[in-house]
Amino acid sequence: MLGFIDMQESHTRALRFARLVEPHLDAAYNLARWLARDAHQAQDVVQEACVRALRFLDTCKGDDGRAWLLTIVRNTFYSAWRRRPPEELTPDIDADHALWSESQEAWNLDPALLFLRKTERERIDRALLRLPVEFREVVILRELEDLSYREIAEVLSVPTGTVMSRLSRARGLLARYLKSEDE
Amino acid sequence: MQCAESKQAVGPYHDGELDVASADALRQHLSECTSCAMLSDQHARLRSTVRDGATYFTAPHELRLRVTQLAPKSAWSWLRGRMQLPSWAFAGALAAAVALSVAATLSLIQLQSPDALAREVVANHVRSLMVAHLADVASSDQHTVKPWFAGKLDFSPPAHDFSGDGFALVGGRLDYLDGKAVAALVYQRRQHRINVFVAPPANPSGERALTMNGYNIIAWTQDGMRMWAVSDLNAQELDQLRRLLQAK
């Protein structure tokens, strides 16, 4: 009957993986994409992170896998980054933008409004990309993933106080970058 | 509260991380100090600029597929996995027989339980995100979406845009739920997509909210139609959409 127990266990694990990981794939990819600044590398990072997540499924306490998965994504990114020379990291945000506006175009037929939104979006994205990565990641986790300070502290493995000071500095820089874009 | 302290507190205040007493003290200070009030406005503006304006990159379809295949969960794949181990052939066959009967019983239970329907709702939602087939009719205009369903369904689903409340109507499509053709209305809230399935009810049932595989689901009956809202959005905000729909 050992075989049956094995099967049942792998089935249970598969279900837990589906519950902890699959709903947060967009969040995982968004974080990886903002960290790596490259669509292909972001996909590799997420894929690798999900392999690790499956292997270390038991390290997730509780039933919400979001902060846990984002922690793995971030760690995977940093270990991959150290392996690769930084000049390989070429931003190709334009390709993603093209995809994004294509899908938006189908939803919104007013070209003038679309153009305004597109240029505004590019301006904000550029400012975010200018942030050093340790500041960029707190802004992404806070504003785009809507994580609490406690959750961000968990993802970065730093005290909450550090999260607050980094966010504050990141926002100062971001405000300055956005302002310089206006001029 | 002094200005120095207030400058520290403004960020956490807008992030909803300040306790009630400190938030009150800060609000008091902001009402008296114009320079701190200006700083607070700047924080609020920066926050909405980034939240509403920055690109949210959603996982590409092929990545989603590859990740889903990392841990297959069908009964067939566990059986196949067992069969590859010859030393366990006998135990495996026995186990397979047991597993099959368990699986059969489970699937019977699933068919009978109302959760089978919830599972189908989640599956439809996930599929709509996976195959990049969110909308057959892509429009935020309710006067485009509503007539589109005419002649395709024997009832008329409510199609309202709630952009003003942060739930933008993205479009609609036909879907299949519980053996019936249903309307699926698609809404967008920040980076979250929401499917609202609308079907005429088989039997009258009340409101229920549940979480399945990390997705939140709310079911309710309205104007003789059974409604299912499903999303990875948090339960409170999903319930806000239900209230908006019910108020119409």
Tab-separated table of C-alpha atoms in Angstrom:
chain	number	residue	atom	x	y	z
A	1	MET	CA	0.000	0.000	0.000
A	2	LEU	CA	3.061	2.184	0.129
A	3	GLY	CA	2.630	2.926	-3.569
A	4	PHE	CA	-0.819	4.272	-3.017
A	5	ILE	CA	0.395	6.537	-0.232
A	6	ASP	CA	3.118	7.844	-2.580
A	7	MET	CA	0.607	8.609	-5.256
A	8	GLN	CA	-1.732	10.249	-2.873
A	9	GLU	CA	1.108	12.356	-1.559
A	10	SER	CA	2.242	13.517	-4.983
A	11	HIS	CA	-1.359	14.362	-5.791
A	12	THR	CA	-1.705	16.345	-2.555
A	13	ARG	CA	1.530	18.173	-3.332
A	14	ALA	CA	0.324	18.985	-6.823
A	15	LEU	CA	-2.881	20.438	-5.398
A	16	ARG	CA	-0.961	22.477	-2.840
A	17	PHE	CA	1.373	23.740	-5.562
A	18	ALA	CA	-1.649	24.756	-7.630
A	19	ARG	CA	-3.105	26.605	-4.660
A	20	LEU	CA	0.094	28.326	-3.459
A	21	VAL	CA	1.820	29.142	-6.737
A	22	GLU	CA	-0.538	29.340	-9.707
A	23	PRO	CA	-2.714	32.247	-8.509
A	24	HIS	CA	0.417	34.372	-8.001
A	25	LEU	CA	2.137	33.809	-11.337
A	26	ASP	CA	1.341	37.316	-12.553
A	27	ALA	CA	2.828	38.782	-9.368
A	28	ALA	CA	5.893	36.549	-9.722
A	29	TYR	CA	6.407	37.533	-13.350
A	30	ASN	CA	5.796	41.226	-12.705
A	31	LEU	CA	8.431	41.289	-9.953
A	32	ALA	CA	10.931	39.282	-12.037
A	33	ARG	CA	10.272	41.495	-15.055
A	34	TRP	CA	10.913	44.695	-13.098
A	35	LEU	CA	14.034	43.240	-11.463
A	36	ALA	CA	15.541	41.734	-14.615
A	37	ARG	CA	14.331	44.453	-17.026
A	38	ASP	CA	14.195	41.761	-19.686
A	39	ALA	CA	11.266	39.569	-20.733
A	40	HIS	CA	13.262	36.407	-21.485
A	41	GLN	CA	15.294	36.494	-18.320
A	42	ALA	CA	12.156	37.212	-16.300
A	43	GLN	CA	10.515	34.075	-17.717
A	44	ASP	CA	13.604	32.006	-16.873
A	45	VAL	CA	13.682	33.397	-13.343
A	46	VAL	CA	10.013	32.604	-12.728
A	47	GLN	CA	10.297	29.113	-14.201
A	48	GLU	CA	13.345	28.362	-12.027
A	49	ALA	CA	11.645	29.893	-8.983
A	50	CYS	CA	8.597	27.669	-9.508
A	51	VAL	CA	10.822	24.574	-9.681
A	52	ARG	CA	12.326	25.645	-6.353
A	53	ALA	CA	8.887	26.412	-4.935
A	54	LEU	CA	7.731	22.890	-5.770
A	55	ARG	CA	10.838	21.403	-4.178
A	56	PHE	CA	10.482	23.511	-1.024
A	57	LEU	CA	6.701	23.417	-0.835
A	58	ASP	CA	6.851	22.562	2.869
A	59	THR	CA	8.632	25.807	3.713
A	60	CYS	CA	5.442	27.730	3.005
A	61	LYS	CA	3.581	28.153	6.250
A	62	GLY	CA	-0.111	28.844	5.917
A	63	ASP	CA	-2.258	29.028	2.847
A	64	ASP	CA	-1.230	32.269	1.195
A	65	GLY	CA	1.726	31.676	-1.072
A	66	ARG	CA	2.187	35.210	-2.400
A	67	ALA	CA	4.940	36.636	-0.178
A	68	TRP	CA	6.590	33.202	-0.010
A	69	LEU	CA	6.679	32.846	-3.814
A	70	LEU	CA	7.906	36.417	-4.295
A	71	THR	CA	10.727	35.702	-1.832
A	72	ILE	CA	11.792	32.722	-3.941
A	73	VAL	CA	11.523	34.737	-7.164
A	74	ARG	CA	13.695	37.476	-5.722
A	75	ASN	CA	16.319	35.032	-4.386
A	76	THR	CA	16.368	33.201	-7.711
A	77	PHE	CA	16.858	36.466	-9.549
A	78	TYR	CA	19.772	37.522	-7.369
A	79	SER	CA	21.526	34.158	-7.664
A	80	ALA	CA	21.041	34.210	-11.459
A	81	TRP	CA	22.242	37.802	-11.654
A	82	ARG	CA	25.488	36.922	-9.907
A	83	ARG	CA	26.127	34.202	-12.468
A	84	ARG	CA	25.574	36.499	-15.448
A	85	PRO	CA	27.620	39.492	-16.487
A	86	PRO	CA	25.525	42.666	-16.013
A	87	GLU	CA	25.962	43.819	-19.629
A	88	GLU	CA	23.769	40.955	-20.746
A	89	LEU	CA	20.886	42.687	-19.034
A	90	THR	CA	19.568	44.739	-21.907
A	91	PRO	CA	16.260	46.421	-21.285
A	92	ASP	CA	13.723	45.602	-23.980
A	93	ILE	CA	10.735	47.282	-22.480
A	94	ASP	CA	9.568	48.330	-25.954
A	95	ALA	CA	8.636	44.779	-26.923
A	96	ASP	CA	6.428	44.434	-23.871
A	97	HIS	CA	4.977	47.849	-24.464
A	98	ALA	CA	3.989	46.861	-27.963
A	99	LEU	CA	2.189	43.815	-26.572
A	100	TRP	CA	0.550	45.849	-23.894
A	101	SER	CA	-0.782	48.511	-26.206
A	102	GLU	CA	-1.996	45.921	-28.693
A	103	SER	CA	-4.197	44.318	-26.088
A	104	GLN	CA	-5.309	47.717	-24.825
A	105	GLU	CA	-6.114	48.837	-28.323
A	106	ALA	CA	-8.622	46.070	-28.633
A	107	TRP	CA	-10.348	47.308	-25.514
A	108	ASN	CA	-10.211	51.015	-26.025
A	109	LEU	CA	-10.907	52.558	-29.345
A	110	ASP	CA	-10.100	56.201	-28.674
A	111	PRO	CA	-6.643	56.679	-30.246
A	112	ALA	CA	-6.026	60.123	-28.756
A	113	LEU	CA	-6.676	58.902	-25.232
A	114	LEU	CA	-4.645	55.801	-25.926
A	115	PHE	CA	-1.674	57.840	-27.085
A	116	LEU	CA	-1.807	60.028	-23.989
A	117	ARG	CA	-1.967	57.009	-21.721
A	118	LYS	CA	0.865	55.308	-23.560
A	119	THR	CA	3.285	58.227	-23.315
A	120	GLU	CA	2.381	58.790	-19.658
A	121	ARG	CA	2.958	55.115	-18.936
A	122	GLU	CA	6.329	55.153	-20.695
A	123	ARG	CA	7.362	58.188	-18.679
A	124	ILE	CA	6.519	56.471	-15.375
A	125	ASP	CA	8.152	53.191	-16.433
A	126	ARG	CA	11.346	55.007	-17.396
A	127	ALA	CA	11.513	56.723	-14.009
A	128	LEU	CA	11.027	53.367	-12.233
A	129	LEU	CA	13.749	51.740	-14.337
A	130	ARG	CA	16.177	54.475	-13.384
A	131	LEU	CA	15.835	53.535	-9.704
A	132	PRO	CA	18.684	51.360	-8.361
A	133	VAL	CA	17.371	47.816	-8.073
A	134	GLU	CA	17.200	47.783	-4.247
A	135	PHE	CA	14.900	50.812	-4.365
A	136	ARG	CA	12.968	49.637	-7.416
A	137	GLU	CA	11.993	46.379	-5.741
A	138	VAL	CA	10.440	48.011	-2.659
A	139	VAL	CA	8.355	50.316	-4.843
A	140	ILE	CA	7.162	47.407	-7.013
A	141	LEU	CA	6.295	45.283	-3.978
A	142	ARG	CA	4.498	48.153	-2.261
A	143	GLU	CA	2.685	49.909	-5.109
A	144	LEU	CA	2.147	47.218	-7.737
A	145	GLU	CA	1.873	44.125	-5.550
A	146	ASP	CA	0.232	45.948	-2.638
A	147	LEU	CA	2.285	44.097	-0.019
A	148	SER	CA	2.285	45.333	3.581
A	149	TYR	CA	5.519	46.477	5.249
A	150	ARG	CA	5.620	43.198	7.168
A	151	GLU	CA	5.297	41.164	3.960
A	152	ILE	CA	7.950	43.247	2.182
A	153	ALA	CA	10.262	42.729	5.172
A	154	GLU	CA	9.663	38.980	4.803
A	155	VAL	CA	10.433	39.018	1.064
A	156	LEU	CA	13.616	41.071	1.480
A	157	SER	CA	14.650	39.400	4.784
A	158	VAL	CA	15.215	42.775	6.418
A	159	PRO	CA	13.595	44.495	9.439
A	160	THR	CA	10.437	46.556	8.875
A	161	GLY	CA	12.374	49.710	9.736
A	162	THR	CA	14.661	49.108	6.761
A	163	VAL	CA	11.630	48.691	4.506
A	164	MET	CA	10.325	52.076	5.670
A	165	SER	CA	13.605	53.902	5.137
A	166	ARG	CA	14.187	52.299	1.723
A	167	LEU	CA	10.667	53.123	0.586
A	168	SER	CA	11.096	56.687	1.735
A	169	ARG	CA	14.387	57.109	-0.149
A	170	ALA	CA	12.997	55.324	-3.200
A	171	ARG	CA	10.016	57.678	-3.312
A	172	GLY	CA	12.260	60.704	-2.980
A	173	LEU	CA	14.344	59.532	-5.945
A	174	LEU	CA	11.299	58.599	-7.971
A	175	ALA	CA	9.679	61.992	-7.424
A	176	ARG	CA	12.905	63.623	-8.585
A	177	TYR	CA	13.158	61.415	-11.712
A	178	LEU	CA	9.544	62.093	-12.643
A	179	LYS	CA	10.084	65.803	-12.200
A	180	SER	CA	13.202	65.798	-14.378
A	181	GLU	CA	11.190	63.969	-17.066
A	182	ASP	CA	8.699	66.846	-17.010
A	183	GLU	CA	11.341	69.416	-17.790
B	1	MET	CA	2.909	66.129	16.432
B	2	GLN	CA	5.945	68.069	15.248
B	3	CYS	CA	6.967	68.599	11.616
B	4	ALA	CA	9.998	66.295	11.877
B	5	GLU	CA	7.830	63.459	13.137
B	6	SER	CA	5.096	64.208	10.641
B	7	LYS	CA	7.518	63.994	7.688
B	8	GLN	CA	8.437	60.472	8.833
B	9	ALA	CA	4.802	59.484	9.283
B	10	VAL	CA	3.370	60.689	5.967
B	11	GLY	CA	4.596	57.673	3.945
B	12	PRO	CA	3.336	55.007	6.369
B	13	TYR	CA	0.098	56.999	6.696
B	14	HIS	CA	-0.653	56.719	2.967
B	15	ASP	CA	0.439	53.092	3.029
B	16	GLY	CA	-2.152	52.380	5.722
B	17	GLU	CA	0.588	51.323	8.112
B	18	LEU	CA	0.022	53.902	10.837
B	19	ASP	CA	-1.913	53.007	13.991
B	20	VAL	CA	-5.170	54.851	14.645
B	21	ALA	CA	-3.796	57.222	17.311
B	22	SER	CA	-0.777	58.298	15.216
B	23	ALA	CA	-2.966	58.699	12.136
B	24	ASP	CA	-5.282	60.998	14.105
B	25	ALA	CA	-2.334	63.006	15.399
B	26	LEU	CA	-0.953	63.319	11.864
B	27	ARG	CA	-4.293	64.435	10.406
B	28	GLN	CA	-4.507	67.038	13.161
B	29	HIS	CA	-1.026	68.291	12.277
B	30	LEU	CA	-1.754	68.327	8.536
B	31	SER	CA	-4.800	70.517	9.111
B	32	GLU	CA	-2.585	73.083	10.809
B	33	CYS	CA	0.662	72.942	8.831
B	34	THR	CA	0.586	73.857	5.134
B	35	SER	CA	4.077	72.602	4.308
B	36	CYS	CA	3.384	69.149	5.771
B	37	ALA	CA	-0.027	69.105	4.068
B	38	MET	CA	1.720	69.780	0.759
B	39	LEU	CA	4.143	66.950	1.394
B	40	SER	CA	1.224	64.658	2.131
B	41	ASP	CA	-0.449	65.662	-1.162
B	42	GLN	CA	2.767	64.909	-3.027
B	43	HIS	CA	2.873	61.470	-1.450
B	44	ALA	CA	-0.707	60.778	-2.457
B	45	ARG	CA	-0.039	61.926	-6.032
B	46	LEU	CA	3.139	59.871	-6.416
B	47	ARG	CA	1.336	56.855	-5.066
B	48	SER	CA	-1.530	57.059	-7.546
B	49	THR	CA	0.863	57.928	-10.391
B	50	VAL	CA	2.794	54.701	-9.885
B	51	ARG	CA	-0.212	52.527	-9.054
B	52	ASP	CA	-2.338	53.628	-11.968
B	53	GLY	CA	0.407	54.518	-14.396
B	54	ALA	CA	3.214	51.944	-14.239
B	55	THR	CA	3.136	48.838	-16.421
B	56	TYR	CA	2.015	45.689	-14.660
B	57	PHE	CA	3.573	42.791	-16.543
B	58	THR	CA	1.314	39.751	-16.601
B	59	ALA	CA	2.759	36.258	-16.973
B	60	PRO	CA	2.967	35.170	-20.628
B	61	HIS	CA	0.716	32.315	-21.667
B	62	GLU	CA	3.571	29.872	-22.390
B	63	LEU	CA	5.145	30.500	-18.959
B	64	ARG	CA	1.805	29.787	-17.289
B	65	LEU	CA	1.510	26.543	-19.223
B	66	ARG	CA	5.034	25.418	-18.349
B	67	VAL	CA	4.526	26.125	-14.641
B	68	THR	CA	1.180	24.321	-14.583
B	69	GLN	CA	2.897	21.260	-16.019
B	70	LEU	CA	5.559	21.181	-13.272
B	71	ALA	CA	3.191	19.406	-10.914
B	72	PRO	CA	0.589	17.446	-12.867
B	73	LYS	CA	-2.413	16.628	-10.776
B	74	SER	CA	-4.613	14.357	-12.880
B	75	ALA	CA	-5.379	10.831	-11.714
B	76	TRP	CA	-4.038	9.587	-15.062
B	77	SER	CA	-0.577	11.038	-14.457
B	78	TRP	CA	-0.253	9.542	-11.006
B	79	LEU	CA	-1.243	6.175	-12.331
B	80	ARG	CA	1.213	6.435	-15.203
B	81	GLY	CA	3.955	7.438	-12.765
B	82	ARG	CA	3.284	4.284	-10.758
B	83	MET	CA	3.329	1.982	-13.782
B	84	GLN	CA	6.899	2.950	-14.605
B	85	LEU	CA	8.210	1.127	-11.533
B	86	PRO	CA	8.212	-2.621	-12.343
B	87	SER	CA	9.326	-3.754	-8.850
B	88	TRP	CA	6.107	-2.310	-7.586
B	89	ALA	CA	4.054	-3.911	-10.309
B	90	PHE	CA	1.860	-5.933	-8.033
B	91	ALA	CA	1.493	-3.360	-5.294
B	92	GLY	CA	1.111	-0.779	-8.034
B	93	ALA	CA	-1.720	-2.643	-9.706
B	94	LEU	CA	-3.437	-3.130	-6.373
B	95	ALA	CA	-2.892	0.481	-5.475
B	96	ALA	CA	-4.134	1.550	-8.885
B	97	ALA	CA	-7.331	-0.403	-8.345
B	98	VAL	CA	-7.810	1.189	-4.944
B	99	ALA	CA	-6.926	4.599	-6.319
B	100	LEU	CA	-9.351	4.228	-9.184
B	101	SER	CA	-12.206	3.335	-6.901
B	102	VAL	CA	-11.280	6.185	-4.569
B	103	ALA	CA	-11.024	8.555	-7.523
B	104	ALA	CA	-14.350	7.355	-8.858
B	105	THR	CA	-16.001	7.887	-5.482
B	106	LEU	CA	-14.366	11.280	-5.146
B	107	SER	CA	-15.524	12.372	-8.566
B	108	LEU	CA	-19.061	11.244	-7.718
B	109	ILE	CA	-18.936	13.298	-4.551
B	110	GLN	CA	-17.561	16.219	-6.507
B	111	LEU	CA	-20.338	16.049	-9.046
B	112	GLN	CA	-22.933	16.153	-6.318
B	113	SER	CA	-21.389	18.854	-4.165
B	114	PRO	CA	-21.984	22.536	-4.912
B	115	ASP	CA	-18.196	22.955	-4.793
B	116	ALA	CA	-17.960	21.176	-8.136
B	117	LEU	CA	-19.599	24.254	-9.629
B	118	ALA	CA	-17.184	26.555	-7.772
B	119	ARG	CA	-14.327	24.483	-9.158
B	120	GLU	CA	-15.722	24.922	-12.647
B	121	VAL	CA	-16.010	28.676	-12.074
B	122	VAL	CA	-12.333	28.841	-11.086
B	123	ALA	CA	-11.326	26.624	-14.018
B	124	ASN	CA	-13.197	28.878	-16.468
B	125	HIS	CA	-11.600	31.963	-14.934
B	126	VAL	CA	-8.092	30.508	-15.164
B	127	ARG	CA	-8.690	29.320	-18.718
B	128	SER	CA	-9.899	32.762	-19.767
B	129	LEU	CA	-6.586	34.213	-18.539
B	130	MET	CA	-4.477	31.425	-20.006
B	131	VAL	CA	-5.647	31.293	-23.569
B	132	ALA	CA	-5.650	35.066	-23.962
B	133	HIS	CA	-9.328	34.814	-24.756
B	134	LEU	CA	-10.728	37.188	-22.223
B	135	ALA	CA	-13.393	38.822	-24.317
B	136	ASP	CA	-15.391	38.029	-27.470
B	137	VAL	CA	-16.704	41.558	-27.416
B	138	ALA	CA	-14.063	43.948	-26.165
B	139	SER	CA	-15.582	47.205	-25.072
B	140	SER	CA	-16.001	49.313	-21.995
B	141	ASP	CA	-19.293	50.566	-23.391
B	142	GLN	CA	-22.278	48.795	-21.884
B	143	HIS	CA	-24.347	49.724	-24.952
B	144	THR	CA	-21.961	47.623	-27.039
B	145	VAL	CA	-21.585	44.730	-24.639
B	146	LYS	CA	-25.215	44.200	-23.677
B	147	PRO	CA	-26.672	43.954	-27.216
B	148	TRP	CA	-23.844	41.632	-28.206
B	149	PHE	CA	-25.356	38.927	-25.993
B	150	ALA	CA	-28.786	39.317	-27.595
B	151	GLY	CA	-29.582	36.317	-29.746
B	152	LYS	CA	-26.768	34.309	-28.179
B	153	LEU	CA	-28.426	33.673	-24.829
B	154	ASP	CA	-32.044	33.301	-23.797
B	155	PHE	CA	-31.637	35.930	-21.086
B	156	SER	CA	-30.135	39.391	-20.961
B	157	PRO	CA	-27.155	39.762	-18.600
B	158	PRO	CA	-26.547	43.103	-16.863
B	159	ALA	CA	-23.530	44.844	-18.406
B	160	HIS	CA	-22.519	47.940	-16.487
B	161	ASP	CA	-19.249	49.788	-16.418
B	162	PHE	CA	-18.037	50.852	-12.962
B	163	SER	CA	-14.863	52.661	-14.007
B	164	GLY	CA	-15.788	55.454	-11.601
B	165	ASP	CA	-15.533	52.977	-8.750
B	166	GLY	CA	-12.346	51.393	-10.048
B	167	PHE	CA	-13.974	48.411	-11.772
B	168	ALA	CA	-13.593	48.971	-15.482
B	169	LEU	CA	-15.699	46.848	-17.814
B	170	VAL	CA	-13.320	45.232	-20.271
B	171	GLY	CA	-15.758	43.199	-22.314
B	172	GLY	CA	-17.866	40.079	-22.433
B	173	ARG	CA	-17.801	36.594	-23.869
B	174	LEU	CA	-19.826	33.435	-23.993
B	175	ASP	CA	-18.766	30.672	-21.653
B	176	TYR	CA	-20.061	27.320	-20.521
B	177	LEU	CA	-20.898	26.545	-16.918
B	178	ASP	CA	-22.745	23.642	-15.337
B	179	GLY	CA	-23.803	22.377	-18.757
B	180	LYS	CA	-25.316	25.699	-19.828
B	181	ALA	CA	-24.220	28.607	-22.004
B	182	VAL	CA	-23.606	31.585	-19.738
B	183	ALA	CA	-22.490	35.194	-20.106
B	184	ALA	CA	-19.074	36.124	-18.796
B	185	LEU	CA	-18.488	39.807	-18.081
B	186	VAL	CA	-14.880	40.805	-17.622
B	187	TYR	CA	-13.809	43.576	-15.297
B	188	GLN	CA	-10.387	44.975	-14.516
B	189	ARG	CA	-9.375	46.319	-11.107
B	190	ARG	CA	-5.780	47.567	-11.047
B	191	GLN	CA	-3.815	44.541	-12.278
B	192	HIS	CA	-6.552	42.050	-11.368
B	193	ARG	CA	-8.970	40.565	-13.835
B	194	ILE	CA	-12.440	39.584	-12.657
B	195	ASN	CA	-14.869	37.268	-14.414
B	196	VAL	CA	-18.549	37.648	-13.574
B	197	PHE	CA	-20.534	34.669	-14.852
B	198	VAL	CA	-24.252	35.203	-15.322
B	199	ALA	CA	-26.698	32.315	-15.696
B	200	PRO	CA	-30.394	31.804	-15.089
B	201	PRO	CA	-30.599	29.870	-11.791
B	202	ALA	CA	-31.351	26.155	-11.791
B	203	ASN	CA	-32.766	26.430	-8.299
B	204	PRO	CA	-32.921	29.507	-6.092
B	205	SER	CA	-29.899	29.762	-3.820
B	206	GLY	CA	-28.527	32.381	-1.490
B	207	GLU	CA	-25.312	34.283	-1.305
B	208	ARG	CA	-22.081	32.493	-0.603
B	209	ALA	CA	-18.418	33.421	-0.602
B	210	LEU	CA	-15.557	30.976	-0.729
B	211	THR	CA	-11.914	30.665	-1.596
B	212	MET	CA	-10.671	27.967	-3.905
B	213	ASN	CA	-7.085	27.418	-5.057
B	214	GLY	CA	-6.310	30.937	-3.914
B	215	TYR	CA	-9.107	32.543	-5.944
B	216	ASN	CA	-11.991	34.308	-4.286
B	217	ILE	CA	-15.499	33.516	-5.409
B	218	ILE	CA	-18.792	35.176	-4.525
B	219	ALA	CA	-22.079	33.721	-5.722
B	220	TRP	CA	-25.427	35.439	-5.444
B	221	THR	CA	-28.831	35.627	-7.108
B	222	GLN	CA	-30.066	38.857	-8.618
B	223	ASP	CA	-33.084	39.614	-10.840
B	224	GLY	CA	-33.661	35.898	-11.388
B	225	MET	CA	-30.076	35.327	-12.500
B	226	ARG	CA	-27.340	33.422	-10.740
B	227	MET	CA	-24.134	35.444	-10.571
B	228	TRP	CA	-20.608	34.235	-9.880
B	229	ALA	CA	-17.737	36.692	-9.438
B	230	VAL	CA	-14.275	35.157	-9.417
B	231	SER	CA	-10.822	36.722	-9.202
B	232	ASP	CA	-7.485	36.726	-7.455
B	233	LEU	CA	-8.600	40.091	-6.098
B	234	ASN	CA	-9.122	40.176	-2.317
B	235	ALA	CA	-12.543	39.207	-0.982
B	236	GLN	CA	-13.473	42.696	0.278
B	237	GLU	CA	-12.970	44.384	-3.065
B	238	LEU	CA	-14.665	41.548	-4.905
B	239	ASP	CA	-17.635	42.028	-2.600
B	240	GLN	CA	-17.606	45.718	-3.489
B	241	LEU	CA	-18.185	44.736	-7.141
B	242	ARG	CA	-21.065	42.491	-6.068
B	243	ARG	CA	-22.659	45.425	-4.226
B	244	LEU	CA	-22.219	47.672	-7.266
B	245	LEU	CA	-23.849	45.083	-9.514
B	246	GLN	CA	-26.687	44.493	-7.081
B	247	ALA	CA	-27.353	48.219	-6.714
B	248	LYS	CA	-28.007	48.462	-10.478
